[in-house]
């Protein structure tokens, strides 16, 4: 097992890189490195230089995906590549591992595999742009574009909470939104895609399992709900005469929570993640509330049912309180099944490396689910402490990282040899 | 009744001024003229010029209150003044009448009374600074300062939602927060204070009464509530394992609403007016919620009871959901009883002018409640359409304005002759 030689040295390198990248956007509450923010630009620039140091040829595609490529000597350029990667952007006050782990371990794996003489395919590490939906309300944009799934006419309308457009942020990278289509990769250009990511749940930790092998990835369904009441003086109007948009919104929050609890056993959840009151003054009854709902599940049927139940509950609340409610479906994607053969390869690698593994579904979306549209794709999970993620206290033990790196490296090797 | 001569001409002037001032900060949703904003500065400058046109001597005090003064010939400067006035600042997307009405009608009254030879007291029209709490979360700041009720050490810490300090906004007027104390007026400098304001409720309209005479003014009790949960991936954590701060916050919104409904018959209300979710990303379970509660009532006892019930409800919700809740009391003022003699004068004036009147309590706070600390103070209400206020659709019929103006003018005359 050549893979594990000089292993501790590589792990030290990975841990040091994770700490270094965490500095871009870190404050006391966590790492805030929203897509295309200043911190994200800094991290991206750092990775480009790191890729060059490792000896990769770096290319930035039409949506800003960073592709670091190694071509073994004597291998022709048209030979399909074995690709790994993940993302550098984070949620607000997020953790040090979500996304970054897959990028750094991908680089560590390629760094190692470059030393081997029996690699017969180009190797690529990709940093996918805008994986998190925190800034633009759209998720996994970079991998969607690479898989030819970009919806350019809709993406042209995207603005963040400050009103800054996605198109103008792309432009700061010298990229034009009209050209995003050219980020799409041909089906036969990739032999296989493997992503390493933290689980963001507690299944592996609770089962004391080293490695999760993802069968199915949930894709989010996202709603924007607007409740319209009647603004008024918060000292003036008697309670019974009011149309308080926040009272209706509170009922919707609890309805969503109760519906989600009913479907939890099917692996589906729904969450009201953002709520804003308007006009937002201490002495005015809320006249309008905007709220965003994130629905996840790996069973498409249960998502449809949750959506219908939420709509029914909202309709009743709107009528009872005389506060009309508008529902806009921002995203509605089907769960994605990952590749059987790659999963089998990962499973065999775990066995070979004497690591325990189990098959599971992912309730969070990942770039691998888009890459699965154009290549056989696999997703490797390692446990994170107490399942906590999207939080500054996200933590992954170095033993878990070592296991994940070993499995990723050997899986890429099996695909590329 | 000399007062009503040339009456229709004066009403036209008042209506034209109200429309003119509404332009400062108007957009399609209403008038947004937050305290010390650009629109507020424009309106203030306009009023200063209007006062000068009318022949008033204008003085801006240490908190930016604008005082337009008329001294009848031969009257000594130390003779106590009869003072009227209200405010120019608005809530976000507010109306054209709240506050402005009392300023413009005050000017129209003084304009008229200047023509009379039997005025024996100086007359003053005051524009009070920062009456609305929308920007700085503190209400009636200008009249508090004039009444010697400013809390300078606390006001030094005030910042708006953009982080701009109250002190720095004062500085743009060339005023220093340390000197606010000098805005306080001596007890014997004011013979009486009368304010004209819209009711912001439906009692007058429903009773088809021309004039409301306010016995008691409610003062707000304000809470800031912070719910702390645990941020996490909105696809990751099962519902039962979550500490979703927004779910607890929604329960608190409904608890406040239900408690308020119980006390409504006592004339007290409580409203959650602002709610903010953190980190505020579509894919993160809310880890923290901040919410602001406005409690109003003219019975101090019922406010205390509401406060206790809200605290009890919050305590239960915090424990049940494992989401600690912190409560900060931002303001807690006692209701203020207005002057018996001035109210009797207003009542007699109404009778004389053949206008119907009734005594009522005000659930909204007004500058008159602070002025009552240093002078006999009265507050005259006129009906507004459907009681709607703090809303762009706020509307007052010109007949109601004419009645209010007539009562204000004659009341000032009775006090000043």
PDB file of N, CA and C in Angstrom, chain A residues 92 132-134 161 200 202 222 230-239 241-242 246-247 250 254 257 260 264 269 271-275 277 280-284 286 294 296 363-364 388-391, chain B residues 92 132-134 161 200 202 222 230-239 241-242 246-247 250 254 257 260 264 269 271-275 277 280-284 286 294 296 363-364 388-391:
ATOM      1  N   UNK A  92     -22.679  32.268   5.718  1.00  0.00           N
ATOM      2  CA  UNK A  92     -22.226  33.253   6.704  1.00  0.00           C
ATOM      3  C   UNK A  92     -21.910  32.530   8.022  1.00  0.00           C
ATOM      4  N   UNK A 132     -22.561  27.287  -2.382  1.00  0.00           N
ATOM      5  CA  UNK A 132     -23.548  27.630  -1.345  1.00  0.00           C
ATOM      6  C   UNK A 132     -24.584  28.613  -1.913  1.00  0.00           C
ATOM      7  N   UNK A 133     -25.818  28.470  -1.488  1.00  0.00           N
ATOM      8  CA  UNK A 133     -26.890  29.348  -1.964  1.00  0.00           C
ATOM      9  C   UNK A 133     -27.030  30.600  -1.097  1.00  0.00           C
ATOM     10  N   UNK A 134     -26.145  30.729  -0.096  1.00  0.00           N
ATOM     11  CA  UNK A 134     -26.308  31.807   0.886  1.00  0.00           C
ATOM     12  C   UNK A 134     -26.331  33.193   0.265  1.00  0.00           C
ATOM     13  N   UNK A 161     -28.569  40.040  -1.468  1.00  0.00           N
ATOM     14  CA  UNK A 161     -29.421  40.830  -0.568  1.00  0.00           C
ATOM     15  C   UNK A 161     -29.076  42.317  -0.609  1.00  0.00           C
ATOM     16  N   UNK A 200     -22.114  16.435   7.469  1.00  0.00           N
ATOM     17  CA  UNK A 200     -23.100  17.440   7.886  1.00  0.00           C
ATOM     18  C   UNK A 200     -24.345  16.792   8.505  1.00  0.00           C
ATOM     19  N   UNK A 202     -25.260  13.199  11.522  1.00  0.00           N
ATOM     20  CA  UNK A 202     -24.653  12.437  12.610  1.00  0.00           C
ATOM     21  C   UNK A 202     -24.642  10.932  12.397  1.00  0.00           C
ATOM     22  N   UNK A 222     -36.854  25.258  -3.066  1.00  0.00           N
ATOM     23  CA  UNK A 222     -36.816  26.505  -2.300  1.00  0.00           C
ATOM     24  C   UNK A 222     -38.030  27.366  -2.608  1.00  0.00           C
ATOM     25  N   UNK A 230     -51.353  44.581   6.905  1.00  0.00           N
ATOM     26  CA  UNK A 230     -51.651  46.010   6.815  1.00  0.00           C
ATOM     27  C   UNK A 230     -50.804  46.694   7.882  1.00  0.00           C
ATOM     28  N   UNK A 231     -49.838  47.536   7.439  1.00  0.00           N
ATOM     29  CA  UNK A 231     -49.009  48.264   8.395  1.00  0.00           C
ATOM     30  C   UNK A 231     -49.881  49.241   9.173  1.00  0.00           C
ATOM     31  N   UNK A 232     -49.511  49.516  10.390  1.00  0.00           N
ATOM     32  CA  UNK A 232     -50.286  50.464  11.185  1.00  0.00           C
ATOM     33  C   UNK A 232     -49.550  50.802  12.463  1.00  0.00           C
ATOM     34  N   UNK A 233     -50.079  51.757  13.182  1.00  0.00           N
ATOM     35  CA  UNK A 233     -49.472  52.209  14.435  1.00  0.00           C
ATOM     36  C   UNK A 233     -49.594  51.099  15.478  1.00  0.00           C
ATOM     37  N   UNK A 234     -48.464  50.699  16.034  1.00  0.00           N
ATOM     38  CA  UNK A 234     -48.490  49.571  16.966  1.00  0.00           C
ATOM     39  C   UNK A 234     -49.098  49.949  18.308  1.00  0.00           C
ATOM     40  N   UNK A 235     -49.428  51.213  18.508  1.00  0.00           N
ATOM     41  CA  UNK A 235     -50.187  51.591  19.704  1.00  0.00           C
ATOM     42  C   UNK A 235     -51.647  51.811  19.374  1.00  0.00           C
ATOM     43  N   UNK A 236     -51.944  51.970  18.090  1.00  0.00           N
ATOM     44  CA  UNK A 236     -53.269  52.441  17.706  1.00  0.00           C
ATOM     45  C   UNK A 236     -54.339  51.383  17.541  1.00  0.00           C
ATOM     46  N   UNK A 237     -54.064  50.364  16.754  1.00  0.00           N
ATOM     47  CA  UNK A 237     -55.136  49.469  16.341  1.00  0.00           C
ATOM     48  C   UNK A 237     -55.368  48.343  17.349  1.00  0.00           C
ATOM     49  N   UNK A 238     -56.621  48.081  17.729  1.00  0.00           N
ATOM     50  CA  UNK A 238     -56.904  46.931  18.593  1.00  0.00           C
ATOM     51  C   UNK A 238     -56.514  45.631  17.892  1.00  0.00           C
ATOM     52  N   UNK A 239     -56.090  44.657  18.669  1.00  0.00           N
ATOM     53  CA  UNK A 239     -55.582  43.385  18.126  1.00  0.00           C
ATOM     54  C   UNK A 239     -56.545  42.762  17.116  1.00  0.00           C
ATOM     55  N   UNK A 241     -58.650  43.975  15.142  1.00  0.00           N
ATOM     56  CA  UNK A 241     -58.843  44.674  13.867  1.00  0.00           C
ATOM     57  C   UNK A 241     -57.597  44.626  12.982  1.00  0.00           C
ATOM     58  N   UNK A 242     -56.518  44.017  13.490  1.00  0.00           N
ATOM     59  CA  UNK A 242     -55.264  44.070  12.750  1.00  0.00           C
ATOM     60  C   UNK A 242     -55.155  42.998  11.675  1.00  0.00           C
ATOM     61  N   UNK A 246     -46.772  39.528  10.549  1.00  0.00           N
ATOM     62  CA  UNK A 246     -45.846  38.678  11.312  1.00  0.00           C
ATOM     63  C   UNK A 246     -46.584  37.584  12.087  1.00  0.00           C
ATOM     64  N   UNK A 247     -47.808  37.870  12.526  1.00  0.00           N
ATOM     65  CA  UNK A 247     -48.597  36.837  13.214  1.00  0.00           C
ATOM     66  C   UNK A 247     -48.860  35.684  12.243  1.00  0.00           C
ATOM     67  N   UNK A 250     -45.609  33.802  11.640  1.00  0.00           N
ATOM     68  CA  UNK A 250     -45.248  32.927  12.774  1.00  0.00           C
ATOM     69  C   UNK A 250     -46.022  31.618  12.691  1.00  0.00           C
ATOM     70  N   UNK A 254     -44.398  27.718  12.217  1.00  0.00           N
ATOM     71  CA  UNK A 254     -44.724  26.541  13.038  1.00  0.00           C
ATOM     72  C   UNK A 254     -45.377  25.444  12.197  1.00  0.00           C
ATOM     73  N   UNK A 257     -42.634  23.691  10.381  1.00  0.00           N
ATOM     74  CA  UNK A 257     -41.887  22.864  11.337  1.00  0.00           C
ATOM     75  C   UNK A 257     -42.648  21.553  11.637  1.00  0.00           C
ATOM     76  N   UNK A 260     -42.661  19.251   8.603  1.00  0.00           N
ATOM     77  CA  UNK A 260     -41.325  18.663   8.452  1.00  0.00           C
ATOM     78  C   UNK A 260     -41.119  17.524   9.440  1.00  0.00           C
ATOM     79  N   UNK A 264     -39.949  13.583   8.647  1.00  0.00           N
ATOM     80  CA  UNK A 264     -38.557  13.387   9.020  1.00  0.00           C
ATOM     81  C   UNK A 264     -38.121  11.935   8.828  1.00  0.00           C
ATOM     82  N   UNK A 269     -36.753  17.091   5.085  1.00  0.00           N
ATOM     83  CA  UNK A 269     -36.931  18.175   6.057  1.00  0.00           C
ATOM     84  C   UNK A 269     -37.327  19.465   5.339  1.00  0.00           C
ATOM     85  N   UNK A 271     -37.422  23.831   6.332  1.00  0.00           N
ATOM     86  CA  UNK A 271     -36.990  24.821   7.315  1.00  0.00           C
ATOM     87  C   UNK A 271     -37.280  26.227   6.801  1.00  0.00           C
ATOM     88  N   UNK A 272     -37.855  27.072   7.655  1.00  0.00           N
ATOM     89  CA  UNK A 272     -37.898  28.496   7.322  1.00  0.00           C
ATOM     90  C   UNK A 272     -36.555  29.051   7.797  1.00  0.00           C
ATOM     91  N   UNK A 273     -35.725  29.486   6.837  1.00  0.00           N
ATOM     92  CA  UNK A 273     -34.350  29.863   7.198  1.00  0.00           C
ATOM     93  C   UNK A 273     -34.156  31.371   7.346  1.00  0.00           C
ATOM     94  N   UNK A 274     -34.930  32.149   6.597  1.00  0.00           N
ATOM     95  CA  UNK A 274     -34.810  33.616   6.655  1.00  0.00           C
ATOM     96  C   UNK A 274     -36.204  34.202   6.807  1.00  0.00           C
ATOM     97  N   UNK A 275     -36.333  35.200   7.646  1.00  0.00           N
ATOM     98  CA  UNK A 275     -37.613  35.920   7.788  1.00  0.00           C
ATOM     99  C   UNK A 275     -37.289  37.394   7.946  1.00  0.00           C
ATOM    100  N   UNK A 277     -39.118  41.365   8.330  1.00  0.00           N
ATOM    101  CA  UNK A 277     -40.340  42.134   8.574  1.00  0.00           C
ATOM    102  C   UNK A 277     -40.230  43.503   7.921  1.00  0.00           C
ATOM    103  N   UNK A 280     -40.314  47.239   9.304  1.00  0.00           N
ATOM    104  CA  UNK A 280     -39.193  47.012  10.209  1.00  0.00           C
ATOM    105  C   UNK A 280     -38.905  48.200  11.091  1.00  0.00           C
ATOM    106  N   UNK A 281     -39.962  48.747  11.724  1.00  0.00           N
ATOM    107  CA  UNK A 281     -39.792  49.846  12.669  1.00  0.00           C
ATOM    108  C   UNK A 281     -40.458  49.440  13.972  1.00  0.00           C
ATOM    109  N   UNK A 282     -39.878  49.876  15.087  1.00  0.00           N
ATOM    110  CA  UNK A 282     -40.337  49.390  16.397  1.00  0.00           C
ATOM    111  C   UNK A 282     -41.771  49.800  16.701  1.00  0.00           C
ATOM    112  N   UNK A 283     -42.279  50.827  16.031  1.00  0.00           N
ATOM    113  CA  UNK A 283     -43.612  51.338  16.342  1.00  0.00           C
ATOM    114  C   UNK A 283     -44.610  51.146  15.202  1.00  0.00           C
ATOM    115  N   UNK A 284     -44.341  50.161  14.348  1.00  0.00           N
ATOM    116  CA  UNK A 284     -45.254  49.898  13.230  1.00  0.00           C
ATOM    117  C   UNK A 284     -45.593  48.402  13.183  1.00  0.00           C
ATOM    118  N   UNK A 286     -46.149  45.013  11.583  1.00  0.00           N
ATOM    119  CA  UNK A 286     -45.584  44.529  10.318  1.00  0.00           C
ATOM    120  C   UNK A 286     -46.641  44.457   9.222  1.00  0.00           C
ATOM    121  N   UNK A 294     -36.530  26.197   2.878  1.00  0.00           N
ATOM    122  CA  UNK A 294     -35.622  25.235   2.247  1.00  0.00           C
ATOM    123  C   UNK A 294     -36.176  23.841   2.512  1.00  0.00           C
ATOM    124  N   UNK A 296     -35.745  19.752   1.756  1.00  0.00           N
ATOM    125  CA  UNK A 296     -34.751  18.775   1.290  1.00  0.00           C
ATOM    126  C   UNK A 296     -35.297  17.371   1.451  1.00  0.00           C
ATOM    127  N   UNK A 363     -28.794  14.524   2.592  1.00  0.00           N
ATOM    128  CA  UNK A 363     -29.889  15.487   2.566  1.00  0.00           C
ATOM    129  C   UNK A 363     -29.410  16.868   2.109  1.00  0.00           C
ATOM    130  N   UNK A 364     -28.098  17.039   2.054  1.00  0.00           N
ATOM    131  CA  UNK A 364     -27.585  18.305   1.529  1.00  0.00           C
ATOM    132  C   UNK A 364     -27.154  18.112   0.074  1.00  0.00           C
ATOM    133  N   UNK A 388     -22.506  18.875  13.350  1.00  0.00           N
ATOM    134  CA  UNK A 388     -22.640  20.332  13.246  1.00  0.00           C
ATOM    135  C   UNK A 388     -21.907  20.848  12.014  1.00  0.00           C
ATOM    136  N   UNK A 389     -22.644  21.578  11.177  1.00  0.00           N
ATOM    137  CA  UNK A 389     -22.049  22.207  10.000  1.00  0.00           C
ATOM    138  C   UNK A 389     -22.829  23.486   9.716  1.00  0.00           C
ATOM    139  N   UNK A 390     -22.344  24.285   8.767  1.00  0.00           N
ATOM    140  CA  UNK A 390     -22.925  25.630   8.534  1.00  0.00           C
ATOM    141  C   UNK A 390     -22.925  26.400   9.851  1.00  0.00           C
ATOM    142  N   UNK A 391     -21.846  26.287  10.559  1.00  0.00           N
ATOM    143  CA  UNK A 391     -21.717  26.848  11.895  1.00  0.00           C
ATOM    144  C   UNK A 391     -20.218  26.983  12.148  1.00  0.00           C
TER     145      UNK A 391
ATOM    146  N   UNK B  92     -41.000  54.578   8.485  1.00  0.00           N
ATOM    147  CA  UNK B  92     -40.787  54.208   7.083  1.00  0.00           C
ATOM    148  C   UNK B  92     -42.149  54.011   6.408  1.00  0.00           C
ATOM    149  N   UNK B 132     -40.567  60.018  16.268  1.00  0.00           N
ATOM    150  CA  UNK B 132     -40.771  58.600  15.968  1.00  0.00           C
ATOM    151  C   UNK B 132     -39.559  57.781  16.415  1.00  0.00           C
ATOM    152  N   UNK B 133     -39.829  56.584  16.893  1.00  0.00           N
ATOM    153  CA  UNK B 133     -38.742  55.709  17.354  1.00  0.00           C
ATOM    154  C   UNK B 133     -38.189  54.841  16.224  1.00  0.00           C
ATOM    155  N   UNK B 134     -38.713  55.046  15.018  1.00  0.00           N
ATOM    156  CA  UNK B 134     -38.369  54.123  13.918  1.00  0.00           C
ATOM    157  C   UNK B 134     -36.876  54.057  13.638  1.00  0.00           C
ATOM    158  N   UNK B 161     -30.066  51.304  12.549  1.00  0.00           N
ATOM    159  CA  UNK B 161     -29.847  49.945  12.033  1.00  0.00           C
ATOM    160  C   UNK B 161     -28.644  49.868  11.106  1.00  0.00           C
ATOM    161  N   UNK B 200     -55.069  58.256  15.047  1.00  0.00           N
ATOM    162  CA  UNK B 200     -54.387  56.972  14.813  1.00  0.00           C
ATOM    163  C   UNK B 200     -55.139  55.807  15.419  1.00  0.00           C
ATOM    164  N   UNK B 202     -59.762  54.497  15.779  1.00  0.00           N
ATOM    165  CA  UNK B 202     -61.050  54.648  15.099  1.00  0.00           C
ATOM    166  C   UNK B 202     -62.166  55.147  16.005  1.00  0.00           C
ATOM    167  N   UNK B 222     -40.686  49.084  25.712  1.00  0.00           N
ATOM    168  CA  UNK B 222     -40.071  48.408  24.560  1.00  0.00           C
ATOM    169  C   UNK B 222     -39.094  47.327  25.006  1.00  0.00           C
ATOM    170  N   UNK B 230     -29.182  27.091  17.563  1.00  0.00           N
ATOM    171  CA  UNK B 230     -27.940  26.513  17.048  1.00  0.00           C
ATOM    172  C   UNK B 230     -28.044  26.503  15.531  1.00  0.00           C
ATOM    173  N   UNK B 231     -27.167  27.292  14.890  1.00  0.00           N
ATOM    174  CA  UNK B 231     -27.167  27.303  13.425  1.00  0.00           C
ATOM    175  C   UNK B 231     -26.715  25.942  12.918  1.00  0.00           C
ATOM    176  N   UNK B 232     -27.206  25.566  11.754  1.00  0.00           N
ATOM    177  CA  UNK B 232     -26.792  24.285  11.193  1.00  0.00           C
ATOM    178  C   UNK B 232     -27.294  24.152   9.774  1.00  0.00           C
ATOM    179  N   UNK B 233     -26.861  23.105   9.114  1.00  0.00           N
ATOM    180  CA  UNK B 233     -27.256  22.873   7.726  1.00  0.00           C
ATOM    181  C   UNK B 233     -28.742  22.531   7.682  1.00  0.00           C
ATOM    182  N   UNK B 234     -29.480  23.286   6.861  1.00  0.00           N
ATOM    183  CA  UNK B 234     -30.927  23.090   6.831  1.00  0.00           C
ATOM    184  C   UNK B 234     -31.330  21.816   6.094  1.00  0.00           C
ATOM    185  N   UNK B 235     -30.367  21.117   5.530  1.00  0.00           N
ATOM    186  CA  UNK B 235     -30.662  19.808   4.980  1.00  0.00           C
ATOM    187  C   UNK B 235     -30.174  18.710   5.894  1.00  0.00           C
ATOM    188  N   UNK B 236     -29.309  19.066   6.819  1.00  0.00           N
ATOM    189  CA  UNK B 236     -28.595  18.057   7.585  1.00  0.00           C
ATOM    190  C   UNK B 236     -29.284  17.515   8.818  1.00  0.00           C
ATOM    191  N   UNK B 237     -29.710  18.399   9.695  1.00  0.00           N
ATOM    192  CA  UNK B 237     -30.132  17.946  11.023  1.00  0.00           C
ATOM    193  C   UNK B 237     -31.609  17.542  11.052  1.00  0.00           C
ATOM    194  N   UNK B 238     -31.923  16.386  11.637  1.00  0.00           N
ATOM    195  CA  UNK B 238     -33.333  16.017  11.790  1.00  0.00           C
ATOM    196  C   UNK B 238     -34.056  17.052  12.680  1.00  0.00           C
ATOM    197  N   UNK B 239     -35.342  17.245  12.428  1.00  0.00           N
ATOM    198  CA  UNK B 239     -36.141  18.264  13.125  1.00  0.00           C
ATOM    199  C   UNK B 239     -36.014  18.153  14.645  1.00  0.00           C
ATOM    200  N   UNK B 241     -33.723  17.099  16.518  1.00  0.00           N
ATOM    201  CA  UNK B 241     -32.405  17.395  17.112  1.00  0.00           C
ATOM    202  C   UNK B 241     -32.047  18.869  17.013  1.00  0.00           C
ATOM    203  N   UNK B 242     -32.908  19.652  16.390  1.00  0.00           N
ATOM    204  CA  UNK B 242     -32.572  21.052  16.146  1.00  0.00           C
ATOM    205  C   UNK B 242     -32.872  21.963  17.321  1.00  0.00           C
ATOM    206  N   UNK B 246     -35.754  30.336  15.134  1.00  0.00           N
ATOM    207  CA  UNK B 246     -36.956  30.940  14.542  1.00  0.00           C
ATOM    208  C   UNK B 246     -38.229  30.236  14.981  1.00  0.00           C
ATOM    209  N   UNK B 247     -38.134  28.932  15.221  1.00  0.00           N
ATOM    210  CA  UNK B 247     -39.313  28.212  15.715  1.00  0.00           C
ATOM    211  C   UNK B 247     -39.705  28.771  17.088  1.00  0.00           C
ATOM    212  N   UNK B 250     -41.183  32.250  16.611  1.00  0.00           N
ATOM    213  CA  UNK B 250     -42.564  32.220  16.104  1.00  0.00           C
ATOM    214  C   UNK B 250     -43.536  31.964  17.252  1.00  0.00           C
ATOM    215  N   UNK B 254     -46.615  34.543  18.619  1.00  0.00           N
ATOM    216  CA  UNK B 254     -48.017  34.173  18.843  1.00  0.00           C
ATOM    217  C   UNK B 254     -48.404  34.341  20.310  1.00  0.00           C
ATOM    218  N   UNK B 257     -49.060  37.979  20.857  1.00  0.00           N
ATOM    219  CA  UNK B 257     -50.331  38.324  20.234  1.00  0.00           C
ATOM    220  C   UNK B 257     -51.512  37.885  21.118  1.00  0.00           C
ATOM    221  N   UNK B 260     -51.699  40.008  24.278  1.00  0.00           N
ATOM    222  CA  UNK B 260     -52.203  41.343  23.933  1.00  0.00           C
ATOM    223  C   UNK B 260     -53.719  41.313  23.745  1.00  0.00           C
ATOM    224  N   UNK B 264     -56.623  43.715  25.576  1.00  0.00           N
ATOM    225  CA  UNK B 264     -57.104  44.736  24.653  1.00  0.00           C
ATOM    226  C   UNK B 264     -58.226  45.563  25.283  1.00  0.00           C
ATOM    227  N   UNK B 269     -51.993  47.215  24.385  1.00  0.00           N
ATOM    228  CA  UNK B 269     -51.624  46.301  23.297  1.00  0.00           C
ATOM    229  C   UNK B 269     -50.127  45.985  23.344  1.00  0.00           C
ATOM    230  N   UNK B 271     -47.078  44.265  20.554  1.00  0.00           N
ATOM    231  CA  UNK B 271     -46.850  43.877  19.160  1.00  0.00           C
ATOM    232  C   UNK B 271     -45.381  43.534  18.954  1.00  0.00           C
ATOM    233  N   UNK B 272     -45.106  42.407  18.306  1.00  0.00           N
ATOM    234  CA  UNK B 272     -43.748  42.171  17.813  1.00  0.00           C
ATOM    235  C   UNK B 272     -43.670  42.889  16.471  1.00  0.00           C
ATOM    236  N   UNK B 273     -42.842  43.937  16.417  1.00  0.00           N
ATOM    237  CA  UNK B 273     -42.834  44.804  15.231  1.00  0.00           C
ATOM    238  C   UNK B 273     -41.684  44.498  14.271  1.00  0.00           C
ATOM    239  N   UNK B 274     -40.568  44.016  14.797  1.00  0.00           N
ATOM    240  CA  UNK B 274     -39.409  43.703  13.954  1.00  0.00           C
ATOM    241  C   UNK B 274     -38.903  42.314  14.335  1.00  0.00           C
ATOM    242  N   UNK B 275     -38.522  41.540  13.364  1.00  0.00           N
ATOM    243  CA  UNK B 275     -37.909  40.231  13.623  1.00  0.00           C
ATOM    244  C   UNK B 275     -36.802  40.028  12.593  1.00  0.00           C
ATOM    245  N   UNK B 277     -33.604  37.282  11.378  1.00  0.00           N
ATOM    246  CA  UNK B 277     -33.013  35.950  11.518  1.00  0.00           C
ATOM    247  C   UNK B 277     -31.521  35.992  11.202  1.00  0.00           C
ATOM    248  N   UNK B 280     -29.224  34.269   8.465  1.00  0.00           N
ATOM    249  CA  UNK B 280     -30.002  34.797   7.363  1.00  0.00           C
ATOM    250  C   UNK B 280     -29.519  34.290   6.021  1.00  0.00           C
ATOM    251  N   UNK B 281     -29.383  32.981   5.930  1.00  0.00           N
ATOM    252  CA  UNK B 281     -28.987  32.361   4.652  1.00  0.00           C
ATOM    253  C   UNK B 281     -29.996  31.257   4.368  1.00  0.00           C
ATOM    254  N   UNK B 282     -30.313  31.055   3.093  1.00  0.00           N
ATOM    255  CA  UNK B 282     -31.412  30.157   2.722  1.00  0.00           C
ATOM    256  C   UNK B 282     -31.133  28.713   3.110  1.00  0.00           C
ATOM    257  N   UNK B 283     -29.867  28.370   3.334  1.00  0.00           N
ATOM    258  CA  UNK B 283     -29.509  26.979   3.612  1.00  0.00           C
ATOM    259  C   UNK B 283     -28.962  26.771   5.028  1.00  0.00           C
ATOM    260  N   UNK B 284     -29.304  27.690   5.929  1.00  0.00           N
ATOM    261  CA  UNK B 284     -28.833  27.560   7.318  1.00  0.00           C
ATOM    262  C   UNK B 284     -30.007  27.686   8.285  1.00  0.00           C
ATOM    263  N   UNK B 286     -31.867  28.914  11.348  1.00  0.00           N
ATOM    264  CA  UNK B 286     -31.606  30.143  12.106  1.00  0.00           C
ATOM    265  C   UNK B 286     -30.967  29.839  13.474  1.00  0.00           C
ATOM    266  N   UNK B 294     -43.248  46.131  21.138  1.00  0.00           N
ATOM    267  CA  UNK B 294     -43.761  47.441  21.527  1.00  0.00           C
ATOM    268  C   UNK B 294     -45.017  47.211  22.372  1.00  0.00           C
ATOM    269  N   UNK B 296     -47.995  49.008  24.679  1.00  0.00           N
ATOM    270  CA  UNK B 296     -48.619  50.307  24.914  1.00  0.00           C
ATOM    271  C   UNK B 296     -49.824  50.140  25.812  1.00  0.00           C
ATOM    272  N   UNK B 363     -53.341  55.731  22.921  1.00  0.00           N
ATOM    273  CA  UNK B 363     -52.441  54.577  23.047  1.00  0.00           C
ATOM    274  C   UNK B 363     -51.097  54.843  22.384  1.00  0.00           C
ATOM    275  N   UNK B 364     -51.019  55.902  21.602  1.00  0.00           N
ATOM    276  CA  UNK B 364     -49.717  56.261  21.022  1.00  0.00           C
ATOM    277  C   UNK B 364     -49.090  57.371  21.862  1.00  0.00           C
ATOM    278  N   UNK B 388     -56.355  54.405  10.141  1.00  0.00           N
ATOM    279  CA  UNK B 388     -55.081  53.957   9.550  1.00  0.00           C
ATOM    280  C   UNK B 388     -54.008  55.038   9.693  1.00  0.00           C
ATOM    281  N   UNK B 389     -52.898  54.666  10.301  1.00  0.00           N
ATOM    282  CA  UNK B 389     -51.751  55.574  10.431  1.00  0.00           C
ATOM    283  C   UNK B 389     -50.483  54.741  10.406  1.00  0.00           C
ATOM    284  N   UNK B 390     -49.322  55.405  10.343  1.00  0.00           N
ATOM    285  CA  UNK B 390     -48.054  54.693  10.138  1.00  0.00           C
ATOM    286  C   UNK B 390     -48.168  53.842   8.886  1.00  0.00           C
ATOM    287  N   UNK B 391     -48.755  54.400   7.861  1.00  0.00           N
ATOM    288  CA  UNK B 391     -49.037  53.708   6.617  1.00  0.00           C
ATOM    289  C   UNK B 391     -49.191  54.786   5.548  1.00  0.00           C
TER     290      UNK B 391
END
